[in-house]
Short mmCIF file of C-alpha atoms and ligand atoms in Angstrom, two decimals:
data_model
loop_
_atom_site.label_atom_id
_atom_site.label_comp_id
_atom_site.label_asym_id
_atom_site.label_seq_id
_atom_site.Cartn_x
_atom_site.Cartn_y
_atom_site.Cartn_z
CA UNK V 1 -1.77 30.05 -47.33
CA UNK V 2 -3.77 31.79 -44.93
CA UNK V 3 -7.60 31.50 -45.17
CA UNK V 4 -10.18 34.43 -45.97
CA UNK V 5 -12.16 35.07 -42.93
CA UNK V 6 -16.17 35.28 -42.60
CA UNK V 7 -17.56 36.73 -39.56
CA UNK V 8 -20.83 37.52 -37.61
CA UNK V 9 -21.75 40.86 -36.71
CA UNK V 10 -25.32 40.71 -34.91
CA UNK V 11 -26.04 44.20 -35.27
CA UNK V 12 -25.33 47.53 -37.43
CA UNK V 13 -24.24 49.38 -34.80
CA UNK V 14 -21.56 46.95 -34.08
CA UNK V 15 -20.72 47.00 -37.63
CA UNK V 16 -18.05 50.65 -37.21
CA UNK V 17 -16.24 47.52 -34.86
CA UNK V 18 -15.71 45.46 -38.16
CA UNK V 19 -15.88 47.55 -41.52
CA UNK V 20 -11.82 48.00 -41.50
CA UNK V 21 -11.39 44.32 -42.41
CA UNK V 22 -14.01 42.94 -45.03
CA UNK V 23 -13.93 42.87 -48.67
CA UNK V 24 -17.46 41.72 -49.51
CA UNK V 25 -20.74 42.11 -46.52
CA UNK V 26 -23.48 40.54 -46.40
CA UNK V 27 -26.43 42.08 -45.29
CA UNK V 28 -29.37 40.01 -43.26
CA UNK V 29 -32.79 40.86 -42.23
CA UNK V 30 -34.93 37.23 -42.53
CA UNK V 31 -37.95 39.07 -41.22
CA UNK V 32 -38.43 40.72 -43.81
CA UNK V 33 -36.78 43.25 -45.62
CA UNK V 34 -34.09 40.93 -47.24
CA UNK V 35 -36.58 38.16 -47.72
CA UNK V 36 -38.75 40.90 -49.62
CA UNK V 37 -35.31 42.03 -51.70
CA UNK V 38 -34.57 38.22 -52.67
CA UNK V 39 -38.33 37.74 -53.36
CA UNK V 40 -38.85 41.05 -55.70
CA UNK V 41 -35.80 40.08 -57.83
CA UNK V 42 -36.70 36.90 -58.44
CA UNK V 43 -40.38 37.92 -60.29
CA UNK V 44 -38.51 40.13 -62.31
CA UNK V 45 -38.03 43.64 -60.25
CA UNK V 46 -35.52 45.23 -62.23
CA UNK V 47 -33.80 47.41 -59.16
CA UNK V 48 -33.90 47.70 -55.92
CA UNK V 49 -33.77 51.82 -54.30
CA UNK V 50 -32.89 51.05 -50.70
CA UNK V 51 -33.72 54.16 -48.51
CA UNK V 52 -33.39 54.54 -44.38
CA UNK V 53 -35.62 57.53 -43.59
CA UNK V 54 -39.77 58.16 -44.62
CA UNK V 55 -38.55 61.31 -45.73
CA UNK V 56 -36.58 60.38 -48.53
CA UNK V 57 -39.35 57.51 -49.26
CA UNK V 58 -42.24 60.10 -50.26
CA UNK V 59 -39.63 62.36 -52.30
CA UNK V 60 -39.52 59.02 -54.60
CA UNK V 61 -43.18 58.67 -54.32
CA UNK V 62 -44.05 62.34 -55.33
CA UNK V 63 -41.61 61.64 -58.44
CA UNK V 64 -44.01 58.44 -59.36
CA UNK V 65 -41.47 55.95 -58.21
CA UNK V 66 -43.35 52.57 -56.90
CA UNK V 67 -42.50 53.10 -53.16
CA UNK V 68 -42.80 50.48 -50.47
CA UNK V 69 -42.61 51.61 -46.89
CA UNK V 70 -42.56 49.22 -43.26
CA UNK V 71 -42.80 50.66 -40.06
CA UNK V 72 -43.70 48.29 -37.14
CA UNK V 73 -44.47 45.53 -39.69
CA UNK V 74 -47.57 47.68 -41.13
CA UNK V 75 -47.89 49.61 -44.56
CA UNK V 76 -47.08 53.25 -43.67
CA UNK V 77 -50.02 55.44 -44.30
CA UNK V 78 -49.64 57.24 -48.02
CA UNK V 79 -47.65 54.31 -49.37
CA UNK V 80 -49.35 51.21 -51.30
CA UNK V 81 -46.50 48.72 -51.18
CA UNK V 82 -45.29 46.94 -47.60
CA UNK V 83 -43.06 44.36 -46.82
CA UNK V 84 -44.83 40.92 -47.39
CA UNK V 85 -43.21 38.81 -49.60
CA UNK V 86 -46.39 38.00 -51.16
CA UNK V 87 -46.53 41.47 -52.33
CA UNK V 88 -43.77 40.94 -55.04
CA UNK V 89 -44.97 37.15 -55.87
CA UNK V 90 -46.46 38.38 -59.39
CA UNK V 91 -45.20 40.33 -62.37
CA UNK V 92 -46.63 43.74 -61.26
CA UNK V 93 -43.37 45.16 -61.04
CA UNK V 94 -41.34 43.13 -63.76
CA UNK V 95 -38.54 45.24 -65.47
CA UNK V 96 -39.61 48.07 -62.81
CA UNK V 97 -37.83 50.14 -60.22
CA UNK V 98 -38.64 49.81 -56.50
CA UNK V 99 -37.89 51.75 -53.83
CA UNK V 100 -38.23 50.48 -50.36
CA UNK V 101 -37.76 51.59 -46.79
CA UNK V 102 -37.70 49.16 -43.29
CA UNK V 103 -37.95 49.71 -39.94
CA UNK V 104 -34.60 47.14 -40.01
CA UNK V 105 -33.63 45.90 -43.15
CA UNK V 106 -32.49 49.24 -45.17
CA UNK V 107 -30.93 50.74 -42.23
CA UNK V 108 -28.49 47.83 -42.45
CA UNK V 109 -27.72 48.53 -45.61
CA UNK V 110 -27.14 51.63 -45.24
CA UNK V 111 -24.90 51.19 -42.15
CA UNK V 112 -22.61 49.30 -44.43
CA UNK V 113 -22.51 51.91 -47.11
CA UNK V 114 -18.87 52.56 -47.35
CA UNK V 115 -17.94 48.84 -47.65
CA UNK V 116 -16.49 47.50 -51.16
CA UNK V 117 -19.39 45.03 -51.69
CA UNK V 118 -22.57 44.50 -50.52
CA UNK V 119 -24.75 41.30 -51.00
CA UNK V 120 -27.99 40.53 -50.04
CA UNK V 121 -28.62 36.95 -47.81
CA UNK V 122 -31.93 35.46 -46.69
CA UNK V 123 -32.85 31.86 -46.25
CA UNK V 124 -34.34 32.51 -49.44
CA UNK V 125 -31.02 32.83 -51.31
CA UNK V 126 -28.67 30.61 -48.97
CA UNK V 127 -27.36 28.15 -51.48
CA UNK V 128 -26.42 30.34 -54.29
CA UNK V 129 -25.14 32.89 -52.12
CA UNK V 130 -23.06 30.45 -50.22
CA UNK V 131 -21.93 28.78 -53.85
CA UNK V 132 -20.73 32.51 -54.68
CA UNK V 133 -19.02 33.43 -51.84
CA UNK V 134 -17.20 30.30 -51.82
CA UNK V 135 -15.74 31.09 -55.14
CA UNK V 136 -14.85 34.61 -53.99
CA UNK V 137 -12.29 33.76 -51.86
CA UNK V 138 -12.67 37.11 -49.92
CA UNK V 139 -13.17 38.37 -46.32
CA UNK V 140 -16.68 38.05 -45.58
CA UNK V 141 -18.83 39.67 -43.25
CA UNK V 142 -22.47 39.03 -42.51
CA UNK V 143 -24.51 41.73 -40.61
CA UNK V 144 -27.74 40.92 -39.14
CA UNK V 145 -29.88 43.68 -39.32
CA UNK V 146 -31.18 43.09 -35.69
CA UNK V 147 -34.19 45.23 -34.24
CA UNK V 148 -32.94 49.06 -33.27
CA UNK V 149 -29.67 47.57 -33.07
CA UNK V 150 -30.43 45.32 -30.76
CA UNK V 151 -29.72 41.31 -31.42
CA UNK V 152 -32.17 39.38 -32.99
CA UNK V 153 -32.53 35.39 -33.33
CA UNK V 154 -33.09 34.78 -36.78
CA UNK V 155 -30.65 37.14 -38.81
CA UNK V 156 -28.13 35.61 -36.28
CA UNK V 157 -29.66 31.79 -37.04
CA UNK V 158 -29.15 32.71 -40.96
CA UNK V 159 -25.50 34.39 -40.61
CA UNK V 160 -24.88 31.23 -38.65
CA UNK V 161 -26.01 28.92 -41.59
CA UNK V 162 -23.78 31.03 -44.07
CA UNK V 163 -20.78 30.87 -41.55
CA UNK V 164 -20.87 27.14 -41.28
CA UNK V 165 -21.43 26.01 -44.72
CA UNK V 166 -18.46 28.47 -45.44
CA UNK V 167 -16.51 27.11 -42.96
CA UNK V 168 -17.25 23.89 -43.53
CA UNK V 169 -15.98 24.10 -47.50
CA UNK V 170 -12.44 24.26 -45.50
CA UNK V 171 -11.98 27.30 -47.48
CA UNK V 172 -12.52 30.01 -44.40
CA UNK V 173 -11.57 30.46 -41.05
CA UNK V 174 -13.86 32.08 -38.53
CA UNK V 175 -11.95 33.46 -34.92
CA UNK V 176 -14.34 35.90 -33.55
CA UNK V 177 -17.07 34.43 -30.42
CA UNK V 178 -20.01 36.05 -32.59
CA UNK V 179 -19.42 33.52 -35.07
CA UNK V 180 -18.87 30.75 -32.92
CA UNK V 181 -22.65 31.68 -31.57
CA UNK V 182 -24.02 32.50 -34.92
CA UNK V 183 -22.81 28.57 -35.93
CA UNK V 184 -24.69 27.09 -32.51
CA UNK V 185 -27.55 28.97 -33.11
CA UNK V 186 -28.29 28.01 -36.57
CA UNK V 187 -26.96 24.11 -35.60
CA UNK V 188 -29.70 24.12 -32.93
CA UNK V 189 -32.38 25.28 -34.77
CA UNK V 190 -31.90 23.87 -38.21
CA UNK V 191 -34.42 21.03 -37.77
CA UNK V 192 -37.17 23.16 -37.13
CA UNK V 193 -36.63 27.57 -37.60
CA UNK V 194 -40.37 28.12 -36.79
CA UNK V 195 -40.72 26.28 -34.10
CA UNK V 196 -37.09 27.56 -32.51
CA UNK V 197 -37.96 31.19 -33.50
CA UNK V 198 -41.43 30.33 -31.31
CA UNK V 199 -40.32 32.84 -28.13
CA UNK V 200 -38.63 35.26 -30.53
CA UNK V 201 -39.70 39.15 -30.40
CA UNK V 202 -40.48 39.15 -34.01
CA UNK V 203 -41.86 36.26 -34.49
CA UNK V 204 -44.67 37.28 -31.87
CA UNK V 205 -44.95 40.95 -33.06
CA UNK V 206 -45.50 39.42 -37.05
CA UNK V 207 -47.53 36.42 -35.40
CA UNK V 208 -49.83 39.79 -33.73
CA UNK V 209 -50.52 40.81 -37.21
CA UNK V 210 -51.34 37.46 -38.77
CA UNK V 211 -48.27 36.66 -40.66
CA UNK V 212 -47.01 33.60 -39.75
CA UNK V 213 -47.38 32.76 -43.20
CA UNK V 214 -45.08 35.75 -43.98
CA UNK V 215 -42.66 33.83 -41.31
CA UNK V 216 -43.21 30.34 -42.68
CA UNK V 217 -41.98 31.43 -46.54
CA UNK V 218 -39.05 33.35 -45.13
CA UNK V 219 -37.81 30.77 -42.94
CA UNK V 220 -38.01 28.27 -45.97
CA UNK V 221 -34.41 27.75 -47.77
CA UNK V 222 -33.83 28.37 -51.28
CA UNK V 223 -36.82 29.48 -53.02
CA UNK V 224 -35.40 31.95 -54.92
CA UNK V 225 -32.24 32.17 -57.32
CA UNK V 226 -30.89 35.36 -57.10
CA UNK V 227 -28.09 37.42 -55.54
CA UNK V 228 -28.26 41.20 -54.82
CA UNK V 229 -25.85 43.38 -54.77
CA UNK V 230 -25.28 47.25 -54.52
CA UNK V 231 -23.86 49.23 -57.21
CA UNK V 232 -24.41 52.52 -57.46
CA UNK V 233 -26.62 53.10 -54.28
CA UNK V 234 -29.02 51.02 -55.88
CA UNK V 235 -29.43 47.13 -55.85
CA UNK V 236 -29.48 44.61 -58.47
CA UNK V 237 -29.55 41.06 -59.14
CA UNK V 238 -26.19 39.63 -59.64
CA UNK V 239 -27.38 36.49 -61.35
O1 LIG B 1 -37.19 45.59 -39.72
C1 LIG B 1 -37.37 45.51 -40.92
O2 LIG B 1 -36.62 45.99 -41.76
C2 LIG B 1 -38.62 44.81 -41.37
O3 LIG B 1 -38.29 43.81 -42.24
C3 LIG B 1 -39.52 44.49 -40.24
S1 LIG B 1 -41.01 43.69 -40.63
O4 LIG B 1 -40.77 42.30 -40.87
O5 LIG B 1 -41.63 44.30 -41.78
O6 LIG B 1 -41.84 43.84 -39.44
#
């Protein structure tokens, strides 16, 4: 019987390269957006309004939707929510409806819009999501969110730690070189993410606005047990 494949595609706009052949992605942005996602659900966020453009963020806001909104890793001006993690680590938002927009993270997601699932991944959710998507015994493919589409080290260190505890279940097969580097990447800097991530981009530009503790939490495996998923444009936990 021929295995399901899971692959690594760094970046959304390499994803038009791969849609054709997955059943299920998986959509990655460590720092921070799907951190944030994993970290909302778990206190209790009831859904999760993903939204690319500013625009389309204040027509939620002027409705009286609770609206967070990242651009450059700061709070954009108007909006009262941003994208620490710490943000969502009480019950102000329990059974509520959020609607967020990244500089990163929600354009992913909305790259992948026509695909047949869509899951959330983080290090925050790597265990259960890996447990799932074992089960599944679907294509999988895992799409870094990158930074304006360019590759970035730790949604690629994070695909890499999906792809090889996938593969190594024997239940997947990976071919593509992307992979292959995803799985190197994540085996070389499993002992220690923060201190491999040191000379990465966004590590510095988050370090610049003191939050390495904002790094620290989402480079930390399995602190939350939850699994997002789209339906209906919208996302909600699985779990
Ligand atoms: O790029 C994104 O979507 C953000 O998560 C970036 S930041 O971590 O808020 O800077």
């Amino acid at each position: 019987m021929v295995k399901p494949k899971v692959e690594v595609c760094f970046t959304p706009n390499l994803y038009p390269l791969y849609n054709d052949d997955f059943d299920v992605v998986v959509a990655i942005d460590v720092l921070r957006a799907t951190s944030v996602i994993c970290t909302a659900f778990h206190h209790g966020v009831d859904k999760i309004i993903p939204v690319s453009s500013l625009e389309e963020a204040t027509t939620y806001l002027k409705k009286g939707y609770q609206v967070a909104a990242e651009r450059k890793g700061k709070i954009v001006d108007g909006f009262n929510l941003g994208n620490s993690p710490f943000s969502y680590m009480n019950n102000n938002l329990k059974g509520q409806t959020l609607v967020l927009t990244t500089t990163n993270g929600t354009k992913a997601i909305h790259a992948a819009k026509d695909c047949k699932q869509l899951l959330i991944g983080s290090f925050l959710n790597l265990q259960i999501l890996c447990d799932y998507l074992i089960e599944q015994n679907k294509n999988i493919l895992l799409l870094g969110s990158g930074w304006q589409n360019k590759f970035c080290l730790e949604d690629s260190i994070c695909a890499g730690a999906i792809c090889d505890e996938l593969i190594n279940s024997n239940k997947f097969q990976s071919v593509n070189d992307s992979s292959v580097g995803a799985r190197y990447l994540y085996q070389s800097a499993k002992s220690n993410y923060f201190g491999f991530l040191k000379a990465s981009s966004h590590r510095k530009r988050l370090k610049n606005l003191n939050l390495n503790k904002d790094i620290k939490y989402c480079l930390t495996p399995n602190q939350t047990d939850v699994i997002p998923y789209r339906v209906n444009g919208s996302l909600k936990n699985l779990i």
